[in-house]
mmCIF file of C-alpha atoms in Angstrom:
data_model
loop_
_atom_site.group_PDB
_atom_site.id
_atom_site.type_symbol
_atom_site.label_atom_id
_atom_site.label_comp_id
_atom_site.label_asym_id
_atom_site.label_seq_id
_atom_site.Cartn_x
_atom_site.Cartn_y
_atom_site.Cartn_z
ATOM 1 C CA UNK K 66 -0.101 -0.056 -0.058
ATOM 2 C CA UNK K 67 1.252 3.614 -0.896
ATOM 3 C CA UNK K 68 0.710 6.879 0.905
ATOM 4 C CA UNK K 69 -0.877 8.339 -2.026
ATOM 5 C CA UNK K 70 -3.786 7.668 -4.044
ATOM 6 C CA UNK K 71 -5.469 8.688 -6.949
ATOM 7 C CA UNK K 72 -8.310 11.490 -6.830
ATOM 8 C CA UNK K 73 -12.038 9.774 -6.233
ATOM 9 C CA UNK K 74 -15.319 11.381 -7.077
ATOM 10 C CA UNK K 75 -18.444 10.176 -5.257
ATOM 11 C CA UNK K 76 -21.806 11.151 -6.797
ATOM 12 C CA UNK K 77 -25.211 11.034 -5.067
ATOM 13 C CA UNK K 78 -28.057 11.952 -7.059
ATOM 14 C CA UNK K 79 -30.860 11.313 -3.985
ATOM 15 C CA UNK K 80 -29.358 12.292 -0.570
ATOM 16 C CA UNK K 81 -30.986 11.439 2.719
ATOM 17 C CA UNK K 82 -30.834 12.284 6.077
ATOM 18 C CA UNK K 83 -30.828 9.614 7.919
ATOM 19 C CA UNK K 84 -32.955 9.116 11.101
ATOM 20 C CA UNK K 85 -32.727 6.172 13.292
ATOM 21 C CA UNK K 86 -34.607 4.984 16.245
ATOM 22 C CA UNK K 87 -34.730 2.204 18.705
ATOM 23 C CA UNK K 88 -38.379 0.962 19.753
ATOM 24 C CA UNK K 89 -39.019 -1.881 22.479
ATOM 25 C CA UNK K 90 -41.765 -3.079 20.614
ATOM 26 C CA UNK K 91 -42.534 -2.107 17.177
ATOM 27 C CA UNK K 92 -46.495 -3.692 16.210
ATOM 28 C CA UNK K 93 -49.542 -2.299 14.803
ATOM 29 C CA UNK K 94 -52.136 -0.056 16.632
ATOM 30 C CA UNK K 95 -51.279 2.167 19.161
ATOM 31 C CA UNK K 96 -48.629 4.307 19.662
ATOM 32 C CA UNK K 97 -45.003 3.202 19.460
ATOM 33 C CA UNK K 98 -42.339 5.105 22.023
ATOM 34 C CA UNK K 99 -39.138 5.623 20.662
ATOM 35 C CA UNK K 100 -35.653 6.520 22.096
ATOM 36 C CA UNK K 101 -33.583 9.584 21.042
ATOM 37 C CA UNK K 102 -33.699 10.173 17.207
ATOM 38 C CA UNK K 103 -29.932 9.760 15.423
ATOM 39 C CA UNK K 104 -29.641 12.174 12.133
ATOM 40 C CA UNK K 105 -26.165 11.041 10.018
ATOM 41 C CA UNK K 106 -26.458 12.249 6.226
ATOM 42 C CA UNK K 107 -26.615 9.442 4.013
ATOM 43 C CA UNK K 108 -27.609 8.459 0.705
ATOM 44 C CA UNK K 109 -25.117 5.953 -1.707
ATOM 45 C CA UNK K 110 -22.049 8.453 -2.719
ATOM 46 C CA UNK K 111 -22.029 10.206 0.188
ATOM 47 C CA UNK K 112 -21.868 7.280 2.530
ATOM 48 C CA UNK K 113 -18.904 5.939 0.071
ATOM 49 C CA UNK K 114 -17.305 9.200 0.531
ATOM 50 C CA UNK K 115 -17.564 9.252 4.546
ATOM 51 C CA UNK K 116 -16.405 5.301 4.760
ATOM 52 C CA UNK K 117 -13.263 6.231 2.556
ATOM 53 C CA UNK K 118 -12.578 9.165 4.906
ATOM 54 C CA UNK K 119 -12.905 6.899 7.500
ATOM 55 C CA UNK K 120 -10.981 4.153 6.440
ATOM 56 C CA UNK K 121 -7.729 7.181 6.202
ATOM 57 C CA UNK K 122 -7.992 8.485 2.364
ATOM 58 C CA UNK K 123 -9.998 11.081 0.850
ATOM 59 C CA UNK K 124 -12.863 11.701 -1.862
ATOM 60 C CA UNK K 125 -14.672 14.902 -2.604
ATOM 61 C CA UNK K 126 -18.483 14.071 -2.769
ATOM 62 C CA UNK K 127 -20.764 15.526 -5.391
ATOM 63 C CA UNK K 128 -24.762 15.944 -4.253
ATOM 64 C CA UNK K 129 -27.832 17.180 -5.354
ATOM 65 C CA UNK K 130 -28.884 18.813 -2.450
ATOM 66 C CA UNK K 131 -32.000 20.888 -1.687
ATOM 67 C CA UNK K 132 -34.664 22.525 0.782
ATOM 68 C CA UNK K 133 -34.000 22.461 4.667
ATOM 69 C CA UNK K 134 -33.057 18.741 5.066
ATOM 70 C CA UNK K 135 -30.617 19.407 2.239
ATOM 71 C CA UNK K 136 -28.735 22.411 3.951
ATOM 72 C CA UNK K 137 -28.245 20.220 7.158
ATOM 73 C CA UNK K 138 -26.856 17.348 5.273
ATOM 74 C CA UNK K 139 -24.373 20.251 4.460
ATOM 75 C CA UNK K 140 -23.678 20.883 7.775
ATOM 76 C CA UNK K 141 -23.058 17.799 8.793
ATOM 77 C CA UNK K 142 -21.148 16.200 6.023
ATOM 78 C CA UNK K 143 -19.138 19.441 6.809
ATOM 79 C CA UNK K 144 -18.645 18.372 9.935
ATOM 80 C CA UNK K 145 -17.565 14.857 9.747
ATOM 81 C CA UNK K 146 -14.878 16.387 7.415
ATOM 82 C CA UNK K 147 -16.299 14.848 3.761
ATOM 83 C CA UNK K 148 -14.961 17.370 1.232
ATOM 84 C CA UNK K 149 -18.605 18.882 -0.481
ATOM 85 C CA UNK K 150 -19.654 19.902 -3.592
ATOM 86 C CA UNK K 151 -23.233 21.118 -3.231
ATOM 87 C CA UNK K 152 -25.080 20.295 -6.733
ATOM 88 C CA UNK K 153 -28.734 22.949 -5.876
ATOM 89 C CA UNK K 154 -31.795 21.131 -7.038
ATOM 90 C CA UNK K 155 -35.336 22.166 -7.016
ATOM 91 C CA UNK K 156 -37.631 20.317 -3.741
ATOM 92 C CA UNK K 157 -36.880 18.824 -0.557
ATOM 93 C CA UNK K 158 -33.949 16.301 -0.372
ATOM 94 C CA UNK K 159 -35.694 13.180 1.234
ATOM 95 C CA UNK K 160 -35.358 11.748 4.891
ATOM 96 C CA UNK K 161 -35.452 7.944 5.922
ATOM 97 C CA UNK K 162 -36.404 6.100 8.633
ATOM 98 C CA UNK K 163 -35.086 3.140 10.496
ATOM 99 C CA UNK K 164 -36.649 1.614 13.273
ATOM 100 C CA UNK K 165 -34.998 -1.094 15.454
ATOM 101 C CA UNK K 166 -37.055 -3.449 17.683
ATOM 102 C CA UNK K 167 -34.992 -4.085 20.836
ATOM 103 C CA UNK K 168 -37.231 -6.686 21.645
ATOM 104 C CA UNK K 169 -36.306 -8.981 19.145
ATOM 105 C CA UNK K 170 -33.233 -7.257 17.111
ATOM 106 C CA UNK K 171 -35.627 -6.873 13.668
ATOM 107 C CA UNK K 172 -34.715 -3.635 11.913
ATOM 108 C CA UNK K 173 -37.661 -1.906 9.873
ATOM 109 C CA UNK K 174 -36.570 0.599 6.639
ATOM 110 C CA UNK K 175 -37.976 3.058 5.393
ATOM 111 C CA UNK K 176 -36.868 4.742 2.307
ATOM 112 C CA UNK K 177 -38.371 7.734 0.535
ATOM 113 C CA UNK K 178 -38.048 8.438 -3.388
ATOM 114 C CA UNK K 179 -36.957 12.363 -2.939
ATOM 115 C CA UNK K 180 -37.733 14.961 -4.729
ATOM 116 C CA UNK K 181 -38.974 14.755 -8.518
ATOM 117 C CA UNK K 182 -36.799 16.347 -10.633
ATOM 118 C CA UNK K 183 -38.126 17.882 -14.038
ATOM 119 C CA UNK K 184 -37.248 19.489 -16.936
ATOM 120 C CA UNK K 185 -33.543 20.298 -17.638
ATOM 121 C CA UNK K 186 -32.396 19.173 -13.867
ATOM 122 C CA UNK K 187 -30.471 16.045 -15.059
ATOM 123 C CA UNK K 188 -28.863 16.825 -17.880
ATOM 124 C CA UNK K 189 -27.685 19.586 -15.711
ATOM 125 C CA UNK K 190 -26.397 17.132 -13.329
ATOM 126 C CA UNK K 191 -24.291 15.633 -15.861
ATOM 127 C CA UNK K 192 -22.753 18.706 -16.752
ATOM 128 C CA UNK K 193 -21.473 19.575 -13.071
ATOM 129 C CA UNK K 194 -20.099 15.953 -12.881
ATOM 130 C CA UNK K 195 -18.599 16.131 -16.941
ATOM 131 C CA UNK K 196 -16.751 19.083 -15.567
ATOM 132 C CA UNK K 197 -15.422 17.108 -12.164
ATOM 133 C CA UNK K 198 -14.562 14.009 -14.001
ATOM 134 C CA UNK K 199 -10.730 15.024 -15.865
ATOM 135 C CA UNK K 200 -8.959 15.646 -12.948
ATOM 136 C CA UNK K 201 -9.826 12.232 -11.037
ATOM 137 C CA UNK K 202 -8.656 8.662 -11.066
ATOM 138 C CA UNK K 203 -11.906 6.808 -9.719
ATOM 139 C CA UNK K 204 -15.796 7.850 -10.131
ATOM 140 C CA UNK K 205 -18.508 6.445 -7.826
ATOM 141 C CA UNK K 206 -21.920 6.605 -8.693
ATOM 142 C CA UNK K 207 -23.624 4.894 -5.898
ATOM 143 C CA UNK K 208 -27.778 5.413 -4.793
ATOM 144 C CA UNK K 209 -30.576 5.269 -6.066
ATOM 145 C CA UNK K 210 -32.249 7.662 -8.285
ATOM 146 C CA UNK K 211 -34.684 10.073 -7.371
ATOM 147 C CA UNK K 212 -37.659 10.177 -9.524
ATOM 148 C CA UNK K 213 -38.020 12.134 -12.648
ATOM 149 C CA UNK K 214 -33.779 10.880 -13.532
ATOM 150 C CA UNK K 215 -33.697 9.371 -16.896
ATOM 151 C CA UNK K 216 -33.063 5.470 -16.653
ATOM 152 C CA UNK K 217 -30.394 5.980 -19.098
ATOM 153 C CA UNK K 218 -28.573 8.447 -16.697
ATOM 154 C CA UNK K 219 -25.624 5.709 -15.512
ATOM 155 C CA UNK K 220 -24.772 4.809 -19.330
ATOM 156 C CA UNK K 221 -24.178 8.372 -20.196
ATOM 157 C CA UNK K 222 -22.582 9.191 -17.428
ATOM 158 C CA UNK K 223 -20.563 5.756 -17.952
ATOM 159 C CA UNK K 224 -19.355 7.251 -21.535
ATOM 160 C CA UNK K 225 -18.513 10.943 -20.091
ATOM 161 C CA UNK K 226 -16.076 9.050 -17.436
ATOM 162 C CA UNK K 227 -14.216 6.880 -20.375
ATOM 163 C CA UNK K 228 -14.053 10.398 -22.623
ATOM 164 C CA UNK K 229 -12.216 11.725 -19.247
ATOM 165 C CA UNK K 230 -9.886 8.657 -18.589
ATOM 166 C CA UNK K 231 -11.743 7.915 -15.596
ATOM 167 C CA UNK K 232 -12.378 4.581 -13.802
ATOM 168 C CA UNK K 233 -16.428 4.595 -13.435
ATOM 169 C CA UNK K 234 -17.427 1.960 -10.156
ATOM 170 C CA UNK K 235 -21.307 2.397 -9.970
ATOM 171 C CA UNK K 236 -23.600 0.779 -7.603
ATOM 172 C CA UNK K 237 -26.957 1.098 -8.247
ATOM 173 C CA UNK K 238 -30.584 -0.248 -8.652
ATOM 174 C CA UNK K 239 -34.310 0.097 -10.172
ATOM 175 C CA UNK K 240 -34.498 1.173 -13.834
ATOM 176 C CA UNK K 241 -30.901 2.422 -14.154
ATOM 177 C CA UNK K 242 -29.566 -0.746 -13.374
ATOM 178 C CA UNK K 243 -31.852 -2.388 -15.249
ATOM 179 C CA UNK K 244 -30.866 -0.189 -18.156
ATOM 180 C CA UNK K 245 -27.140 -1.297 -17.429
ATOM 181 C CA UNK K 246 -27.813 -4.989 -17.672
ATOM 182 C CA UNK K 247 -30.828 -4.864 -20.320
ATOM 183 C CA UNK K 248 -28.872 -2.296 -23.102
ATOM 184 C CA UNK K 249 -24.890 -2.134 -22.118
ATOM 185 C CA UNK K 250 -23.317 0.815 -23.777
ATOM 186 C CA UNK K 251 -20.071 1.086 -26.127
ATOM 187 C CA UNK K 252 -18.416 2.545 -23.346
ATOM 188 C CA UNK K 253 -19.589 0.692 -20.312
ATOM 189 C CA UNK K 254 -18.407 1.193 -16.782
ATOM 190 C CA UNK K 255 -15.238 0.086 -15.194
ATOM 191 C CA UNK K 256 -17.217 -1.993 -12.268
ATOM 192 C CA UNK K 257 -20.727 -2.491 -11.728
ATOM 193 C CA UNK K 258 -21.761 -3.944 -8.243
ATOM 194 C CA UNK K 259 -24.770 -6.184 -7.625
ATOM 195 C CA UNK K 260 -25.909 -6.832 -4.352
ATOM 196 C CA UNK K 261 -27.883 -10.030 -3.107
ATOM 197 C CA UNK K 262 -31.322 -8.827 -4.148
ATOM 198 C CA UNK K 263 -30.403 -7.714 -7.057
ATOM 199 C CA UNK K 264 -28.796 -10.669 -7.971
ATOM 200 C CA UNK K 265 -31.343 -12.421 -6.990
ATOM 201 C CA UNK K 266 -33.521 -10.737 -9.377
ATOM 202 C CA UNK K 267 -31.915 -11.595 -12.705
ATOM 203 C CA UNK K 268 -31.071 -14.851 -11.589
ATOM 204 C CA UNK K 269 -34.395 -15.995 -9.950
ATOM 205 C CA UNK K 270 -32.477 -17.649 -7.367
ATOM 206 C CA UNK K 271 -30.538 -17.222 -4.996
ATOM 207 C CA UNK K 272 -26.955 -17.293 -5.346
ATOM 208 C CA UNK K 273 -24.026 -18.993 -3.961
ATOM 209 C CA UNK K 274 -20.609 -18.086 -4.895
ATOM 210 C CA UNK K 275 -19.793 -20.167 -7.897
ATOM 211 C CA UNK K 276 -23.516 -19.324 -9.452
ATOM 212 C CA UNK K 277 -22.745 -15.405 -8.627
ATOM 213 C CA UNK K 278 -19.400 -15.819 -10.525
ATOM 214 C CA UNK K 279 -21.233 -17.322 -13.539
ATOM 215 C CA UNK K 280 -23.696 -14.443 -13.253
ATOM 216 C CA UNK K 281 -21.302 -11.594 -13.621
ATOM 217 C CA UNK K 282 -18.917 -13.727 -15.878
ATOM 218 C CA UNK K 283 -21.857 -13.566 -18.233
ATOM 219 C CA UNK K 284 -22.479 -9.984 -17.768
ATOM 220 C CA UNK K 285 -18.280 -9.333 -18.426
ATOM 221 C CA UNK K 286 -18.715 -10.923 -21.534
ATOM 222 C CA UNK K 287 -22.169 -8.835 -23.013
ATOM 223 C CA UNK K 288 -20.173 -5.922 -22.391
ATOM 224 C CA UNK K 289 -22.003 -4.563 -19.094
ATOM 225 C CA UNK K 290 -19.147 -3.482 -17.466
ATOM 226 C CA UNK K 291 -15.514 -4.751 -17.567
ATOM 227 C CA UNK K 292 -15.531 -5.690 -14.123
ATOM 228 C CA UNK K 293 -18.714 -7.416 -12.252
ATOM 229 C CA UNK K 294 -18.710 -7.877 -8.340
ATOM 230 C CA UNK K 295 -22.061 -10.013 -7.153
ATOM 231 C CA UNK K 296 -22.569 -10.021 -3.306
ATOM 232 C CA UNK K 297 -23.739 -13.188 -1.491
ATOM 233 C CA UNK K 298 -24.330 -12.257 1.633
ATOM 234 C CA UNK K 299 -22.771 -14.126 4.759
ATOM 235 C CA UNK K 300 -20.489 -15.873 2.105
ATOM 236 C CA UNK K 301 -18.790 -12.446 1.038
ATOM 237 C CA UNK K 302 -18.517 -11.284 -3.372
ATOM 238 C CA UNK K 303 -17.361 -12.571 -5.736
ATOM 239 C CA UNK K 304 -15.611 -10.435 -8.663
ATOM 240 C CA UNK K 305 -15.015 -10.919 -12.541
ATOM 241 C CA UNK K 306 -13.231 -9.170 -15.135
ATOM 242 C CA UNK K 307 -9.955 -8.358 -16.444
ATOM 243 C CA UNK K 308 -8.325 -11.996 -16.680
ATOM 244 C CA UNK K 309 -9.646 -12.488 -13.061
ATOM 245 C CA UNK K 310 -12.562 -14.513 -11.662
ATOM 246 C CA UNK K 311 -12.327 -14.199 -7.463
ATOM 247 C CA UNK K 312 -14.064 -15.097 -4.219
ATOM 248 C CA UNK K 313 -13.356 -13.388 -1.175
ATOM 249 C CA UNK K 314 -15.098 -14.909 2.207
ATOM 250 C CA UNK K 315 -15.246 -12.653 4.997
ATOM 251 C CA UNK K 316 -15.114 -14.123 8.700
ATOM 252 C CA UNK K 317 -18.593 -14.808 10.850
ATOM 253 C CA UNK K 318 -19.061 -12.067 12.663
ATOM 254 C CA UNK K 319 -22.087 -10.873 15.161
ATOM 255 C CA UNK K 320 -24.562 -8.790 12.982
ATOM 256 C CA UNK K 321 -26.177 -6.113 14.091
ATOM 257 C CA UNK K 322 -27.113 -3.452 11.403
ATOM 258 C CA UNK K 323 -26.853 -4.300 7.058
ATOM 259 C CA UNK K 324 -27.324 -1.043 6.872
ATOM 260 C CA UNK K 325 -24.288 0.916 5.206
ATOM 261 C CA UNK K 326 -22.705 -2.805 4.608
ATOM 262 C CA UNK K 327 -22.535 -1.902 0.334
ATOM 263 C CA UNK K 328 -21.444 1.515 0.793
ATOM 264 C CA UNK K 329 -18.879 0.420 3.112
ATOM 265 C CA UNK K 330 -17.735 -2.236 0.526
ATOM 266 C CA UNK K 331 -17.922 0.175 -2.330
ATOM 267 C CA UNK K 332 -15.666 2.299 -0.353
ATOM 268 C CA UNK K 333 -12.936 0.181 0.527
ATOM 269 C CA UNK K 334 -12.603 -1.508 -2.894
ATOM 270 C CA UNK K 335 -12.337 2.177 -4.618
ATOM 271 C CA UNK K 336 -9.809 3.310 -1.992
ATOM 272 C CA UNK K 337 -7.595 0.237 -2.253
ATOM 273 C CA UNK K 338 -7.867 0.397 -6.501
ATOM 274 C CA UNK K 339 -7.129 4.756 -5.912
ATOM 275 C CA UNK K 340 -3.865 2.991 -3.839
ATOM 276 C CA UNK K 341 -2.758 1.571 -6.519
ATOM 277 C CA UNK K 342 -4.083 -1.908 -5.235
ATOM 278 C CA UNK K 343 -5.177 -5.110 -7.208
ATOM 279 C CA UNK K 344 -8.166 -6.329 -8.081
ATOM 280 C CA UNK K 345 -7.877 -8.829 -5.574
ATOM 281 C CA UNK K 346 -6.768 -6.523 -2.634
ATOM 282 C CA UNK K 347 -9.427 -4.271 -3.510
ATOM 283 C CA UNK K 348 -11.774 -7.409 -3.314
ATOM 284 C CA UNK K 349 -10.232 -7.913 0.177
ATOM 285 C CA UNK K 350 -10.087 -4.241 1.633
ATOM 286 C CA UNK K 351 -13.961 -4.267 0.629
ATOM 287 C CA UNK K 352 -15.042 -7.247 2.051
ATOM 288 C CA UNK K 353 -13.118 -6.151 5.305
ATOM 289 C CA UNK K 354 -14.996 -2.771 5.098
ATOM 290 C CA UNK K 355 -18.619 -4.710 4.599
ATOM 291 C CA UNK K 356 -17.934 -7.384 7.434
ATOM 292 C CA UNK K 357 -16.901 -4.544 9.722
ATOM 293 C CA UNK K 358 -19.792 -2.675 9.174
ATOM 294 C CA UNK K 359 -22.457 -5.195 9.805
ATOM 295 C CA UNK K 360 -21.260 -5.186 13.222
ATOM 296 C CA UNK K 361 -22.183 -1.825 13.988
ATOM 297 C CA UNK K 362 -25.828 -0.600 14.790
ATOM 298 C CA UNK K 363 -28.514 1.454 13.238
ATOM 299 C CA UNK K 364 -26.765 3.389 10.242
ATOM 300 C CA UNK K 365 -22.772 3.327 11.367
ATOM 301 C CA UNK K 366 -20.474 2.450 8.338
ATOM 302 C CA UNK K 367 -17.840 0.653 9.107
ATOM 303 C CA UNK K 368 -15.019 1.463 11.829
ATOM 304 C CA UNK K 369 -11.422 1.349 11.024
ATOM 305 C CA UNK K 370 -9.954 -0.512 13.656
ATOM 306 C CA UNK K 371 -12.502 -3.483 12.921
ATOM 307 C CA UNK K 372 -11.951 -3.455 9.283
ATOM 308 C CA UNK K 373 -7.982 -4.022 10.162
ATOM 309 C CA UNK K 374 -8.684 -7.031 12.714
ATOM 310 C CA UNK K 375 -10.860 -8.409 9.675
ATOM 311 C CA UNK K 376 -8.927 -7.927 6.837
ATOM 312 C CA UNK K 377 -5.980 -10.862 7.608
ATOM 313 C CA UNK K 378 -9.155 -13.307 8.037
ATOM 314 C CA UNK K 379 -10.925 -12.102 4.919
ATOM 315 C CA UNK K 380 -9.195 -14.898 2.341
ATOM 316 C CA UNK K 381 -9.497 -14.231 -1.620
ATOM 317 C CA UNK K 382 -9.608 -17.703 -3.390
ATOM 318 C CA UNK K 383 -9.771 -18.367 -7.369
ATOM 319 C CA UNK K 384 -13.557 -19.975 -8.737
#
């Protein structure tokens, strides 16, 4: 590992103020008395930048923010020391709610859609991103798209990134992911990550690592991305691309909350590449970061001491 790293830009189209509370019993009917709420900045790319900072790296977060919630997100991120570029949008940035039942440990996650983008707001965001790409070695587009953003947004950004010589990492969902999977572009993203649910939706079956690797290999062969990573839950993740076909399994850990595990994985993976490490080393660091994230409660991301403790036991093997 070197002391230097390539510049990283993270992009969040649909940031959120993540509010988490505990309740002694979540049941329909009467009022549910909850504990003191905790508010944290959230949204895919924002969480990737936050986790990169926790892991000792640097990045710049470009986020579309609007309204009073957007202003609070800005304050929270700057208080954390995240380098932030604000792209102002119409409407109010969303809030999400996570409720943990302290009686049985069940977690309920309520995810809002976000403000609807109208007119040329999508084009304006593409221009804002393009202005930053040339000076970055890596860019990360992570998280959901708000209503009104064209499904082809990620594919269009992949073309811009390729033209700028920037490796684009994509971790998205919904229509944007479907567009990437169904209509591969001439200039695809460098890496595409699928979580467990997304992979099952493609295969219509649970995926053990060998099956996940077969899915990833098919997507690479079809030109969806140069590298495809498929998450396999407690079995870790598989990576296929650029001559590699790898599986990294984490050690067994106590799971307190799965929130933030995917973003922590993407942060570790991206940071390792930015530091000049191999795909195998990036997969290992991403896996350790994801495992560390599930050890934390509510929406807390990975803790660096946990990542370092878990890293030696995250074993990469060829498939």
